[in-house]
PDB file of C-alpha atoms in Angstrom:
ATOM      1  CA  ALA A   1       0.000   0.000   0.000  1.00  0.00           C
ATOM      2  CA  GLN A   2       1.073   3.565  -0.542  1.00  0.00           C
ATOM      3  CA  SER A   3       2.441   5.654   2.322  1.00  0.00           C
ATOM      4  CA  VAL A   4       4.192   8.924   3.102  1.00  0.00           C
ATOM      5  CA  THR A   5       6.804   9.824   5.679  1.00  0.00           C
ATOM      6  CA  GLN A   6       7.180  13.377   6.874  1.00  0.00           C
ATOM      7  CA  LEU A   7      10.643  14.110   8.201  1.00  0.00           C
ATOM      8  CA  GLY A   8      10.487  16.280  11.291  1.00  0.00           C
ATOM      9  CA  SER A   9       7.407  16.578  13.448  1.00  0.00           C
ATOM     10  CA  HIS A  10       8.299  20.176  14.297  1.00  0.00           C
ATOM     11  CA  VAL A  11       9.985  22.831  12.195  1.00  0.00           C
ATOM     12  CA  SER A  12      10.740  26.326  13.440  1.00  0.00           C
ATOM     13  CA  VAL A  13      11.783  29.202  11.194  1.00  0.00           C
ATOM     14  CA  SER A  14      12.130  32.932  11.555  1.00  0.00           C
ATOM     15  CA  GLU A  15       9.732  35.258   9.789  1.00  0.00           C
ATOM     16  CA  GLY A  16      11.089  35.901   6.302  1.00  0.00           C
ATOM     17  CA  ALA A  17      13.187  32.734   6.224  1.00  0.00           C
ATOM     18  CA  LEU A  18      12.823  29.823   3.829  1.00  0.00           C
ATOM     19  CA  VAL A  19      10.280  27.172   4.755  1.00  0.00           C
ATOM     20  CA  LEU A  20      11.160  23.566   3.851  1.00  0.00           C
ATOM     21  CA  LEU A  21       8.903  20.721   4.937  1.00  0.00           C
ATOM     22  CA  ARG A  22      10.013  17.273   3.855  1.00  0.00           C
ATOM     23  CA  CYS A  23       7.888  14.426   2.553  1.00  0.00           C
ATOM     24  CA  ASN A  24       8.930  11.094   1.085  1.00  0.00           C
ATOM     25  CA  TYR A  25       6.450   8.702  -0.436  1.00  0.00           C
ATOM     26  CA  SER A  26       6.215   5.011  -1.168  1.00  0.00           C
ATOM     27  CA  SER A  27       3.989   3.729  -3.927  1.00  0.00           C
ATOM     28  CA  SER A  28       4.033   0.786  -6.303  1.00  0.00           C
ATOM     29  CA  VAL A  29       2.282   2.813  -9.006  1.00  0.00           C
ATOM     30  CA  PRO A  30       2.606   6.457 -10.064  1.00  0.00           C
ATOM     31  CA  PRO A  31       1.158   8.424  -7.173  1.00  0.00           C
ATOM     32  CA  TYR A  32      -0.944  11.497  -6.741  1.00  0.00           C
ATOM     33  CA  LEU A  33       0.582  13.657  -4.007  1.00  0.00           C
ATOM     34  CA  PHE A  34      -0.912  16.389  -1.874  1.00  0.00           C
ATOM     35  CA  TRP A  35      -0.055  18.913   0.799  1.00  0.00           C
ATOM     36  CA  TYR A  36      -2.737  20.032   3.235  1.00  0.00           C
ATOM     37  CA  VAL A  37      -2.612  22.676   5.965  1.00  0.00           C
ATOM     38  CA  GLN A  38      -4.572  22.543   9.213  1.00  0.00           C
ATOM     39  CA  TYR A  39      -5.007  25.560  11.446  1.00  0.00           C
ATOM     40  CA  PRO A  40      -6.063  25.036  15.076  1.00  0.00           C
ATOM     41  CA  ASN A  41      -9.623  23.799  15.443  1.00  0.00           C
ATOM     42  CA  GLN A  42     -10.151  23.806  11.698  1.00  0.00           C
ATOM     43  CA  GLY A  43     -10.398  21.197   8.990  1.00  0.00           C
ATOM     44  CA  LEU A  44      -7.699  20.426   6.458  1.00  0.00           C
ATOM     45  CA  GLN A  45      -7.285  22.745   3.502  1.00  0.00           C
ATOM     46  CA  LEU A  46      -5.615  21.731   0.256  1.00  0.00           C
ATOM     47  CA  LEU A  47      -2.421  23.692  -0.458  1.00  0.00           C
ATOM     48  CA  LEU A  48      -1.416  21.973  -3.666  1.00  0.00           C
ATOM     49  CA  LYS A  49      -1.455  18.666  -5.503  1.00  0.00           C
ATOM     50  CA  TYR A  50       0.685  16.743  -7.969  1.00  0.00           C
ATOM     51  CA  THR A  51      -1.186  14.822 -10.645  1.00  0.00           C
ATOM     52  CA  SER A  52       1.694  14.143 -13.082  1.00  0.00           C
ATOM     53  CA  ALA A  53       1.101  17.219 -15.241  1.00  0.00           C
ATOM     54  CA  ALA A  54       4.177  19.124 -14.024  1.00  0.00           C
ATOM     55  CA  THR A  55       6.833  18.242 -11.489  1.00  0.00           C
ATOM     56  CA  LEU A  56       6.905  21.712  -9.925  1.00  0.00           C
ATOM     57  CA  VAL A  57       3.529  22.491  -8.455  1.00  0.00           C
ATOM     58  CA  LYS A  58       2.479  25.907  -7.220  1.00  0.00           C
ATOM     59  CA  GLY A  59      -0.175  26.233  -4.572  1.00  0.00           C
ATOM     60  CA  ILE A  60      -1.920  28.800  -2.475  1.00  0.00           C
ATOM     61  CA  ASN A  61      -0.278  31.243  -0.077  1.00  0.00           C
ATOM     62  CA  GLY A  62       3.037  31.197  -1.959  1.00  0.00           C
ATOM     63  CA  PHE A  63       3.798  27.520  -1.353  1.00  0.00           C
ATOM     64  CA  GLU A  64       5.193  25.172  -3.949  1.00  0.00           C
ATOM     65  CA  ALA A  65       6.388  21.581  -4.079  1.00  0.00           C
ATOM     66  CA  GLU A  66       8.562  19.606  -6.443  1.00  0.00           C
ATOM     67  CA  PHE A  67       7.955  15.972  -7.345  1.00  0.00           C
ATOM     68  CA  LYS A  68      11.255  14.091  -7.604  1.00  0.00           C
ATOM     69  CA  LYS A  69      10.708  10.515  -8.683  1.00  0.00           C
ATOM     70  CA  SER A  70      14.362   9.542  -8.266  1.00  0.00           C
ATOM     71  CA  GLU A  71      14.260  10.643  -4.642  1.00  0.00           C
ATOM     72  CA  THR A  72      10.605   9.629  -4.030  1.00  0.00           C
ATOM     73  CA  SER A  73      10.162  13.058  -2.521  1.00  0.00           C
ATOM     74  CA  PHE A  74       7.594  15.825  -2.595  1.00  0.00           C
ATOM     75  CA  HIS A  75       9.002  18.544  -0.351  1.00  0.00           C
ATOM     76  CA  LEU A  76       7.028  21.708   0.362  1.00  0.00           C
ATOM     77  CA  THR A  77       8.753  25.082   0.220  1.00  0.00           C
ATOM     78  CA  LYS A  78       8.004  28.757   0.618  1.00  0.00           C
ATOM     79  CA  PRO A  79      10.690  31.389   0.031  1.00  0.00           C
ATOM     80  CA  SER A  80       9.710  33.686   2.887  1.00  0.00           C
ATOM     81  CA  ALA A  81       7.768  32.593   5.961  1.00  0.00           C
ATOM     82  CA  HIS A  82       4.968  34.706   7.351  1.00  0.00           C
ATOM     83  CA  MET A  83       3.560  34.549  10.846  1.00  0.00           C
ATOM     84  CA  SER A  84       0.251  33.371   9.396  1.00  0.00           C
ATOM     85  CA  ASP A  85       1.955  30.244   8.020  1.00  0.00           C
ATOM     86  CA  ALA A  86       2.170  28.746  11.510  1.00  0.00           C
ATOM     87  CA  ALA A  87       0.049  25.586  11.326  1.00  0.00           C
ATOM     88  CA  GLU A  88       0.179  21.808  10.937  1.00  0.00           C
ATOM     89  CA  TYR A  89       1.080  20.557   7.470  1.00  0.00           C
ATOM     90  CA  PHE A  90       0.216  17.124   6.132  1.00  0.00           C
ATOM     91  CA  CYS A  91       1.591  15.342   3.103  1.00  0.00           C
ATOM     92  CA  ALA A  92      -0.705  12.750   1.534  1.00  0.00           C
ATOM     93  CA  VAL A  93      -0.594  10.166  -1.240  1.00  0.00           C
ATOM     94  CA  SER A  94      -3.251   8.466  -3.302  1.00  0.00           C
ATOM     95  CA  VAL A  95      -3.028   5.983  -6.130  1.00  0.00           C
ATOM     96  CA  TYR A  96      -6.499   6.800  -7.394  1.00  0.00           C
ATOM     97  CA  ILE A  97      -7.418   9.879  -9.372  1.00  0.00           C
ATOM     98  CA  ASP A  98     -10.576  10.218  -7.300  1.00  0.00           C
ATOM     99  CA  ASN A  99      -8.523  10.362  -4.072  1.00  0.00           C
ATOM    100  CA  ASN A 100     -10.021   7.252  -2.533  1.00  0.00           C
ATOM    101  CA  ASP A 101      -7.826   5.597   0.048  1.00  0.00           C
ATOM    102  CA  MET A 102      -5.699   8.706   0.537  1.00  0.00           C
ATOM    103  CA  ARG A 103      -2.932   8.090   3.075  1.00  0.00           C
ATOM    104  CA  PHE A 104      -1.626  10.943   5.220  1.00  0.00           C
ATOM    105  CA  GLY A 105       1.683  11.498   6.915  1.00  0.00           C
ATOM    106  CA  ALA A 106       1.917  12.209  10.624  1.00  0.00           C
ATOM    107  CA  GLY A 107       2.203  15.930  10.029  1.00  0.00           C
ATOM    108  CA  THR A 108       4.769  18.659  10.616  1.00  0.00           C
ATOM    109  CA  ARG A 109       4.022  21.534  12.918  1.00  0.00           C
ATOM    110  CA  LEU A 110       5.479  24.772  11.597  1.00  0.00           C
ATOM    111  CA  THR A 111       6.319  27.524  14.045  1.00  0.00           C
ATOM    112  CA  VAL A 112       7.260  30.988  12.761  1.00  0.00           C
ATOM    113  CA  LYS A 113       9.291  33.178  15.088  1.00  0.00           C
ATOM    114  CA  PRO A 114       9.095  36.961  14.843  1.00  0.00           C
TER     115      PRO A 114
ATOM    116  CA  ASP B   1     -22.431  28.294   4.442  1.00  0.00           C
ATOM    117  CA  THR B   2     -21.520  26.015   1.556  1.00  0.00           C
ATOM    118  CA  GLY B   3     -18.733  24.057   3.263  1.00  0.00           C
ATOM    119  CA  VAL B   4     -18.741  20.649   4.934  1.00  0.00           C
ATOM    120  CA  SER B   5     -20.549  20.824   8.251  1.00  0.00           C
ATOM    121  CA  GLN B   6     -20.047  18.461  11.171  1.00  0.00           C
ATOM    122  CA  ASP B   7     -22.071  18.120  14.345  1.00  0.00           C
ATOM    123  CA  PRO B   8     -21.410  18.099  17.214  1.00  0.00           C
ATOM    124  CA  ARG B   9     -18.030  19.796  17.248  1.00  0.00           C
ATOM    125  CA  HIS B  10     -17.256  18.368  20.652  1.00  0.00           C
ATOM    126  CA  LYS B  11     -18.620  15.338  22.460  1.00  0.00           C
ATOM    127  CA  ILE B  12     -17.689  14.117  25.908  1.00  0.00           C
ATOM    128  CA  THR B  13     -19.064  10.735  26.876  1.00  0.00           C
ATOM    129  CA  LYS B  14     -18.532   7.992  29.373  1.00  0.00           C
ATOM    130  CA  ARG B  15     -17.020   4.684  28.407  1.00  0.00           C
ATOM    131  CA  GLY B  16     -19.632   2.251  27.185  1.00  0.00           C
ATOM    132  CA  GLN B  17     -22.007   4.872  25.792  1.00  0.00           C
ATOM    133  CA  ASN B  18     -22.929   5.142  22.120  1.00  0.00           C
ATOM    134  CA  VAL B  19     -22.176   8.295  20.143  1.00  0.00           C
ATOM    135  CA  THR B  20     -23.248   9.487  16.718  1.00  0.00           C
ATOM    136  CA  PHE B  21     -21.679  12.141  14.550  1.00  0.00           C
ATOM    137  CA  ARG B  22     -23.327  13.827  11.614  1.00  0.00           C
ATOM    138  CA  CYS B  23     -21.760  15.201   8.461  1.00  0.00           C
ATOM    139  CA  ASP B  24     -23.454  17.423   5.907  1.00  0.00           C
ATOM    140  CA  PRO B  25     -21.353  17.518   2.741  1.00  0.00           C
ATOM    141  CA  ILE B  26     -21.199  20.154   0.075  1.00  0.00           C
ATOM    142  CA  SER B  27     -24.498  19.666  -1.688  1.00  0.00           C
ATOM    143  CA  GLU B  28     -23.276  18.746  -5.165  1.00  0.00           C
ATOM    144  CA  HIS B  29     -20.600  16.312  -3.950  1.00  0.00           C
ATOM    145  CA  ASN B  30     -21.417  12.652  -4.470  1.00  0.00           C
ATOM    146  CA  ARG B  31     -18.498  11.239  -2.462  1.00  0.00           C
ATOM    147  CA  LEU B  32     -18.239  11.437   1.296  1.00  0.00           C
ATOM    148  CA  TYR B  33     -15.370  10.233   3.468  1.00  0.00           C
ATOM    149  CA  TRP B  34     -14.812   9.652   7.170  1.00  0.00           C
ATOM    150  CA  TYR B  35     -11.367   9.897   8.761  1.00  0.00           C
ATOM    151  CA  ARG B  36     -10.082   9.616  12.310  1.00  0.00           C
ATOM    152  CA  GLN B  37      -7.272  11.823  13.549  1.00  0.00           C
ATOM    153  CA  THR B  38      -5.523  11.126  16.819  1.00  0.00           C
ATOM    154  CA  LEU B  39      -3.158  13.512  18.554  1.00  0.00           C
ATOM    155  CA  GLY B  40       0.106  13.879  16.708  1.00  0.00           C
ATOM    156  CA  GLN B  41      -1.033  11.827  13.737  1.00  0.00           C
ATOM    157  CA  GLY B  42      -2.429  12.489  10.320  1.00  0.00           C
ATOM    158  CA  PRO B  43      -5.976  11.571   9.345  1.00  0.00           C
ATOM    159  CA  GLU B  44      -6.646   7.842   9.057  1.00  0.00           C
ATOM    160  CA  PHE B  45      -9.162   6.723   6.442  1.00  0.00           C
ATOM    161  CA  LEU B  46     -12.195   4.882   7.825  1.00  0.00           C
ATOM    162  CA  THR B  47     -14.819   4.597   5.115  1.00  0.00           C
ATOM    163  CA  TYR B  48     -16.373   6.326   2.136  1.00  0.00           C
ATOM    164  CA  PHE B  49     -19.621   6.592   0.219  1.00  0.00           C
ATOM    165  CA  GLN B  50     -20.506   7.295  -3.339  1.00  0.00           C
ATOM    166  CA  ASN B  51     -24.014   8.644  -3.138  1.00  0.00           C
ATOM    167  CA  GLU B  52     -25.745   6.255  -0.717  1.00  0.00           C
ATOM    168  CA  ALA B  53     -23.487   3.279  -1.447  1.00  0.00           C
ATOM    169  CA  GLN B  54     -20.766   2.516   1.082  1.00  0.00           C
ATOM    170  CA  LEU B  55     -17.930   1.393  -1.165  1.00  0.00           C
ATOM    171  CA  GLU B  56     -15.242   0.742   1.417  1.00  0.00           C
ATOM    172  CA  LYS B  57     -15.754  -0.200   5.024  1.00  0.00           C
ATOM    173  CA  SER B  58     -13.040  -2.711   5.723  1.00  0.00           C
ATOM    174  CA  ARG B  59     -10.954   0.035   7.302  1.00  0.00           C
ATOM    175  CA  LEU B  60     -13.505   0.814   9.986  1.00  0.00           C
ATOM    176  CA  LEU B  61     -11.654   0.222  13.214  1.00  0.00           C
ATOM    177  CA  SER B  62     -13.929  -2.424  14.666  1.00  0.00           C
ATOM    178  CA  ASP B  63     -17.488  -3.700  14.434  1.00  0.00           C
ATOM    179  CA  ARG B  64     -18.416  -1.031  16.976  1.00  0.00           C
ATOM    180  CA  PHE B  65     -18.042   1.530  14.198  1.00  0.00           C
ATOM    181  CA  SER B  66     -20.693   1.960  11.543  1.00  0.00           C
ATOM    182  CA  ALA B  67     -21.591   4.632   9.032  1.00  0.00           C
ATOM    183  CA  GLU B  68     -24.627   5.397   6.942  1.00  0.00           C
ATOM    184  CA  ARG B  69     -25.621   7.773   4.187  1.00  0.00           C
ATOM    185  CA  PRO B  70     -29.243   6.830   3.682  1.00  0.00           C
ATOM    186  CA  LYS B  71     -30.310   9.312   1.049  1.00  0.00           C
ATOM    187  CA  GLY B  72     -26.964  10.119  -0.458  1.00  0.00           C
ATOM    188  CA  SER B  73     -26.828  13.464   1.301  1.00  0.00           C
ATOM    189  CA  PHE B  74     -25.804  13.683   4.969  1.00  0.00           C
ATOM    190  CA  SER B  75     -23.956  10.857   6.686  1.00  0.00           C
ATOM    191  CA  THR B  76     -23.713   9.579  10.242  1.00  0.00           C
ATOM    192  CA  LEU B  77     -20.865   7.789  11.968  1.00  0.00           C
ATOM    193  CA  GLU B  78     -21.857   5.793  15.042  1.00  0.00           C
ATOM    194  CA  ILE B  79     -19.552   4.335  17.645  1.00  0.00           C
ATOM    195  CA  GLN B  80     -21.136   1.829  19.979  1.00  0.00           C
ATOM    196  CA  ARG B  81     -19.850   0.954  23.448  1.00  0.00           C
ATOM    197  CA  THR B  82     -17.192   3.647  23.325  1.00  0.00           C
ATOM    198  CA  GLU B  83     -13.749   2.982  24.745  1.00  0.00           C
ATOM    199  CA  GLN B  84     -11.119   5.454  25.904  1.00  0.00           C
ATOM    200  CA  GLY B  85      -9.065   4.613  22.834  1.00  0.00           C
ATOM    201  CA  ASP B  86     -11.836   6.013  20.661  1.00  0.00           C
ATOM    202  CA  SER B  87     -10.978   9.526  21.839  1.00  0.00           C
ATOM    203  CA  ALA B  88      -9.974  11.372  18.689  1.00  0.00           C
ATOM    204  CA  MET B  89     -11.063  13.895  16.099  1.00  0.00           C
ATOM    205  CA  TYR B  90     -13.451  12.461  13.528  1.00  0.00           C
ATOM    206  CA  LEU B  91     -13.205  14.248  10.217  1.00  0.00           C
ATOM    207  CA  CYS B  92     -15.626  14.210   7.343  1.00  0.00           C
ATOM    208  CA  ALA B  93     -14.746  15.210   3.812  1.00  0.00           C
ATOM    209  CA  SER B  94     -16.731  15.429   0.631  1.00  0.00           C
ATOM    210  CA  SER B  95     -15.521  15.387  -2.929  1.00  0.00           C
ATOM    211  CA  ALA B  96     -16.360  15.818  -6.535  1.00  0.00           C
ATOM    212  CA  GLY B  97     -12.625  15.632  -7.254  1.00  0.00           C
ATOM    213  CA  GLU B  98     -10.787  17.568  -4.578  1.00  0.00           C
ATOM    214  CA  LEU B  99     -11.449  16.670  -0.952  1.00  0.00           C
ATOM    215  CA  PHE B 100     -13.051  19.350   1.193  1.00  0.00           C
ATOM    216  CA  PHE B 101     -12.836  18.711   4.921  1.00  0.00           C
ATOM    217  CA  GLY B 102     -15.145  19.740   7.696  1.00  0.00           C
ATOM    218  CA  GLU B 103     -13.840  21.103  10.969  1.00  0.00           C
ATOM    219  CA  GLY B 104     -14.209  17.770  12.690  1.00  0.00           C
ATOM    220  CA  SER B 105     -15.995  16.323  15.694  1.00  0.00           C
ATOM    221  CA  ARG B 106     -13.784  15.877  18.724  1.00  0.00           C
ATOM    222  CA  LEU B 107     -14.678  12.893  20.914  1.00  0.00           C
ATOM    223  CA  THR B 108     -13.476  12.514  24.467  1.00  0.00           C
ATOM    224  CA  VAL B 109     -14.279   9.243  26.208  1.00  0.00           C
ATOM    225  CA  LEU B 110     -13.929   9.346  29.985  1.00  0.00           C
TER     226      LEU B 110
END
């Protein structure tokens, strides 16, 4: 079955610094990959998704992620962190176009220091 | 509000009691999903419906868990004879492509 591993349960950056959240996937077939953000007491919101159209995917709020098949990675980046980016981020993988049986990573909590 | 709505947002119950959560999806979405999220973990898939048909239920955690979507609109998730290990956030999502999540129903079993 497909799975994702998020490296680092907590990441702390200074405001204005680069954000890098790491995700590695495992899948026996070409995967669909996703990043979601969860703010306290809220549901998950889709940041971006990879569906094989382009390896560099741009999402909302200035985030982007690059699919690297050779490294089985889908790391999330943002050039300059903002205080409002503080949240929990989840990487997810699905082998179905309709997102059934989506598997989530354990999450990375991002803290942004002033 | 046109988002996914879940009720109640919080439920505190005693061990052994039954609880039921309701999810109202986005109206034009034919797929509805239930996930469980425990502290420090990502959402864990439980079951999903396409319209009123439950297409996957083998991942429900035990036979104490059941879900329905009788008219293909709202759905309920019931947990019978709750245990302390059932304490978690129960998330609902609906989809016509992209998943849209509700804010979740937090269950605390004392």
